[in-house]
Amino acid sequence: MSSDERVKYWDSAWSNGRTHWHAKDINFALKNHGHLLLPGPRRRVLVPLCGKSVDMKWFYNNGHSVVGIEGVEMPVKEFFEENDIPYTTEELSWGKLYSSNDRRLQLYFCDLFEAKPEELGKFDAVWDRGSLVAIYEEDREKYSQFMKSVLAPDFRYLVNLMQYRPNELFNGPPRSIPNELVLQLFGDVCELNVLETLKWGKEEGPMYEYGMQEVVALLTPKK
Ligand SMILES: C[S@@+](CC[C@H](N)C(=O)[O-])C[C@H]1O[C@@H](n2cnc3c(N)ncnc32)[C@H](O)[C@@H]1O
């Protein structure tokens, strides 16, 4: 699949305002478990498939360095503009880099599968929300290889998984990612600890009928 094909669906979602996943508030998993993801100051945090998530502002405001990767340019620009953060841009052979003036906040506009791990460096923390659940099934193996290649030795990887019974009316995105699948993809180098399970009720949307639950899990180095 080419990069254009990969982000086509998302491009149209952003252009047409079909961005129900975008939240105005910090994600509950960060509020409840952020201290486990960021046990010390000035961590380097990766936010794959970042959209214009306000969670990035939260990391930045708390003194951490943030790198986001996003395949559609519109939310990248909007992120800086809506949060009043002055920025500069830089053309790269594999994308375009938007940076805050202090360069502590950097968003790459590129297909994640075109990003160069050696140029990104290593990350102490990964915040994976709407990312592993969003990519195509055929890209999952490549995705986990990429993520594992950018983890610092003592990493913390917090992931928000969506789990439900896929059916003929809905099978994602978000795609259902059971814990066993995470272990299949990351289990060679990670241990998985489930921190919280949030079962959807009627008020969270019709998917509750298919047993929708959000599982917050922390991946840490395998001992
Ligand atoms: C479900 S949204 C989640 C956004 C964000 N993580 C959040 O929590 O608000 C998925 C995002 O991934 C982007 N995306 C999808 N495939 C991508 C890819 N291959 N490379 C980079 N970004 C991609 C989409 O444009 C979209 O903004």
Coordinates of C-alpha atoms and ligand atoms in Angstrom, one line a residue:
M1 CA 0.0 0.0 0.0
S2 CA 1.4 3.4 -0.9
S3 CA 1.5 6.3 1.6
D4 CA -1.2 8.1 -0.3
E5 CA -3.5 5.1 -0.1
R6 CA -2.8 4.7 3.5
V7 CA -3.8 8.2 4.6
K8 CA -6.6 8.7 2.0
Y9 CA -9.4 7.7 4.4
W10 CA -7.9 10.0 7.1
D11 CA -7.4 12.9 4.8
S12 CA -11.1 12.8 3.9
A13 CA -12.1 12.3 7.5
W14 CA -10.2 15.5 8.5
S15 CA -11.4 17.5 5.5
N16 CA -15.0 16.5 6.2
G17 CA -14.9 17.0 9.9
R18 CA -15.5 13.3 10.7
T19 CA -13.1 13.5 13.6
H20 CA -15.2 12.1 16.5
W21 CA -12.0 10.7 18.1
H22 CA -10.6 14.1 18.7
A23 CA -11.2 15.1 22.3
K24 CA -11.1 18.5 24.0
D25 CA -9.8 17.1 27.2
I26 CA -6.8 15.1 28.3
N27 CA -7.4 11.4 27.9
F28 CA -8.5 9.7 31.1
A29 CA -5.6 7.2 30.9
L30 CA -3.1 10.0 31.1
K31 CA -4.9 11.6 34.1
N32 CA -5.0 8.3 35.9
H33 CA -1.7 6.7 34.9
G34 CA 0.5 9.5 33.5
H35 CA 2.8 9.2 36.5
L36 CA 3.7 5.6 35.4
L37 CA 4.4 6.7 31.8
L38 CA 6.5 9.6 33.0
P39 CA 8.2 8.6 36.2
G40 CA 10.7 11.5 36.0
P41 CA 11.2 15.0 34.5
R42 CA 12.1 15.9 31.0
R43 CA 11.2 12.7 29.2
R44 CA 11.2 12.3 25.5
V45 CA 7.7 11.3 24.4
L46 CA 6.6 9.9 21.1
V47 CA 2.9 10.3 20.0
P48 CA 2.4 8.2 16.9
L49 CA -0.5 9.1 14.7
C50 CA -1.0 12.1 16.8
G51 CA -3.7 14.1 15.0
K52 CA -4.0 17.3 17.0
S53 CA -4.4 15.6 20.3
V54 CA -4.4 18.0 23.3
D55 CA -2.5 15.3 25.2
M56 CA 0.7 16.6 23.4
K57 CA 0.2 20.1 24.9
W58 CA -0.1 18.5 28.3
F59 CA 3.2 16.7 27.9
Y60 CA 4.8 19.9 26.6
N61 CA 3.4 22.0 29.5
N62 CA 4.8 19.5 31.9
G63 CA 8.3 20.1 30.7
H64 CA 8.7 17.0 28.5
S65 CA 9.9 16.9 24.8
V66 CA 7.2 15.7 22.4
V67 CA 7.5 14.2 19.0
G68 CA 4.3 13.5 17.1
I69 CA 3.9 11.8 13.7
E70 CA 0.8 12.6 11.6
G71 CA 0.0 11.7 8.0
V72 CA -2.4 14.6 7.3
E73 CA -1.1 18.1 7.4
M74 CA -4.2 20.0 8.4
P75 CA -4.3 18.8 12.1
V76 CA -0.6 19.4 12.4
K77 CA -1.0 23.1 11.5
E78 CA -4.2 23.4 13.5
F79 CA -2.5 22.0 16.5
F80 CA 0.1 24.8 16.6
E81 CA -2.5 27.5 15.7
E82 CA -5.2 26.4 18.1
N83 CA -2.7 26.2 21.0
D84 CA -1.1 29.5 20.1
I85 CA 2.4 27.9 19.8
P86 CA 4.6 29.8 17.3
Y87 CA 6.3 27.3 14.9
T88 CA 8.8 26.9 12.1
T89 CA 8.8 24.3 9.3
E90 CA 11.4 22.3 7.6
E91 CA 11.1 20.2 4.4
L92 CA 12.6 16.7 4.7
S93 CA 13.1 14.1 2.1
W94 CA 10.5 11.9 3.9
G95 CA 8.1 14.6 5.2
K96 CA 7.8 18.0 6.8
L97 CA 8.8 18.9 10.3
Y98 CA 6.8 21.5 12.3
S99 CA 8.7 22.7 15.4
S100 CA 8.0 25.0 18.3
N101 CA 10.6 27.7 18.6
D102 CA 12.3 25.9 21.5
R103 CA 12.1 22.7 19.5
R104 CA 10.8 20.8 22.5
L105 CA 7.6 20.1 20.5
Q106 CA 8.1 18.6 17.0
L107 CA 5.4 17.2 14.8
Y108 CA 6.3 15.3 11.6
F109 CA 3.9 15.5 8.8
C110 CA 4.6 12.1 7.1
D111 CA 3.3 8.6 6.8
L112 CA 4.6 6.8 9.9
F113 CA 6.0 4.0 7.6
E114 CA 8.2 6.5 5.8
A115 CA 9.6 8.0 9.0
K116 CA 13.3 7.4 9.6
P117 CA 13.9 5.9 13.1
E118 CA 17.6 6.8 13.0
E119 CA 16.7 10.5 12.6
L120 CA 14.0 10.4 15.2
G121 CA 16.2 9.0 17.9
K122 CA 15.1 7.1 21.0
F123 CA 12.1 7.7 23.2
D124 CA 11.6 7.2 27.0
A125 CA 7.8 7.2 26.6
V126 CA 5.2 6.4 24.0
W127 CA 1.6 7.4 24.2
D128 CA -0.4 5.2 21.8
R129 CA -4.0 6.3 21.6
G130 CA -6.0 5.9 18.4
S131 CA -2.8 4.6 16.8
L132 CA -2.4 0.8 17.0
V133 CA -6.2 0.6 16.7
A134 CA -6.1 2.8 13.6
I135 CA -3.5 1.3 11.3
Y136 CA -4.4 -1.4 8.8
E137 CA -4.1 -5.0 9.8
E138 CA -1.5 -5.7 7.2
D139 CA 0.7 -2.9 8.6
R140 CA 0.7 -4.1 12.2
E141 CA 3.9 -6.1 12.1
K142 CA 5.7 -3.3 10.4
Y143 CA 4.3 -0.9 13.0
S144 CA 5.5 -2.9 16.0
Q145 CA 9.0 -3.2 14.4
F146 CA 9.1 0.5 13.9
M147 CA 8.0 1.3 17.5
K148 CA 10.4 -1.2 19.0
S149 CA 13.2 0.3 17.0
V150 CA 12.7 3.7 18.7
L151 CA 12.4 2.6 22.3
A152 CA 15.0 3.7 24.8
P153 CA 16.3 0.9 27.1
D154 CA 14.1 1.9 30.1
F155 CA 11.0 2.8 28.1
R156 CA 7.4 3.0 29.2
Y157 CA 4.7 2.6 26.5
L158 CA 1.2 3.4 27.4
V159 CA -1.5 2.2 25.1
N160 CA -5.2 2.7 25.0
L161 CA -6.8 -0.3 23.3
M162 CA -10.3 -0.6 22.0
Q163 CA -11.8 -4.1 22.3
Y164 CA -15.2 -5.3 21.0
R165 CA -16.8 -8.0 18.9
P166 CA -16.2 -7.0 15.3
N167 CA -19.4 -7.5 13.3
E168 CA -20.8 -6.9 9.8
L169 CA -21.9 -3.4 10.7
F170 CA -18.6 -2.2 12.2
N171 CA -15.1 -3.5 12.3
G172 CA -13.2 -0.2 12.7
P173 CA -11.3 1.9 12.8
P174 CA -10.9 1.8 15.7
R175 CA -10.1 -1.8 15.1
S176 CA -10.4 -4.3 18.0
I177 CA -7.0 -5.1 19.5
P178 CA -7.1 -7.9 22.1
N179 CA -4.3 -8.1 24.7
E180 CA -3.1 -11.3 23.1
L181 CA -2.4 -9.4 19.8
V182 CA -0.4 -6.8 21.6
L183 CA 1.7 -9.6 23.1
Q184 CA 2.1 -11.2 19.7
L185 CA 3.4 -7.9 18.3
F186 CA 5.5 -6.6 21.3
G187 CA 5.9 -9.6 23.6
D188 CA 9.4 -10.4 22.5
V189 CA 10.7 -7.3 24.2
C190 CA 7.8 -6.1 26.4
E191 CA 5.8 -7.1 29.4
L192 CA 2.2 -6.0 29.4
N193 CA 0.3 -4.8 32.5
V194 CA -3.4 -3.9 32.2
L195 CA -3.9 -0.8 34.3
E196 CA -7.6 -0.1 33.7
T197 CA -10.6 -1.4 31.8
L198 CA -13.4 1.0 31.0
K199 CA -16.6 -0.7 29.7
W200 CA -18.7 1.5 27.5
G201 CA -22.3 2.2 28.6
K202 CA -25.2 3.4 26.4
E203 CA -24.1 7.0 26.8
E204 CA -20.6 6.3 25.3
G205 CA -22.2 5.3 22.0
P206 CA -23.9 2.4 20.2
M207 CA -20.8 0.3 20.2
Y208 CA -21.6 -0.7 23.8
E209 CA -23.9 -3.3 22.2
Y210 CA -20.8 -5.1 20.8
G211 CA -19.1 -5.2 24.2
M212 CA -16.9 -2.1 23.6
Q213 CA -14.3 -1.6 26.3
E214 CA -11.2 0.5 26.5
V215 CA -8.2 -1.2 28.0
V216 CA -5.3 0.9 29.2
A217 CA -2.1 -1.1 29.3
L218 CA 1.5 -0.3 30.1
L219 CA 4.3 -2.0 28.2
T220 CA 7.7 -2.1 29.9
P221 CA 11.0 -3.8 29.1
K222 CA 10.8 -7.6 29.4
K223 CA 12.9 -8.8 32.4
Ligands
LIG1 C1 -8.0 7.9 15.3 S1 -6.9 9.3 14.9 C2 -6.1 9.5 16.5 C3 -5.4 10.8 16.7 C4 -4.8 11.0 18.0 N1 -3.9 10.0 18.4 C5 -5.8 11.3 19.1 O1 -5.8 10.5 20.1 O2 -6.6 12.2 19.0 C6 -5.7 8.5 13.9 C7 -4.8 9.6 13.3 O3 -3.7 8.9 12.6 C8 -3.4 9.5 11.3 N2 -2.9 8.5 10.5 C9 -3.5 7.4 10.0 N3 -2.6 6.6 9.3 C10 -1.4 7.2 9.4 C11 -0.1 6.9 9.0 N4 0.2 5.8 8.3 N5 0.9 7.7 9.3 C12 0.7 8.9 10.0 N6 -0.5 9.2 10.4 C13 -1.6 8.4 10.2 C14 -4.8 10.1 10.9 O4 -4.7 11.2 10.0 C15 -5.4 10.5 12.3 O5 -5.1 11.8 12.6

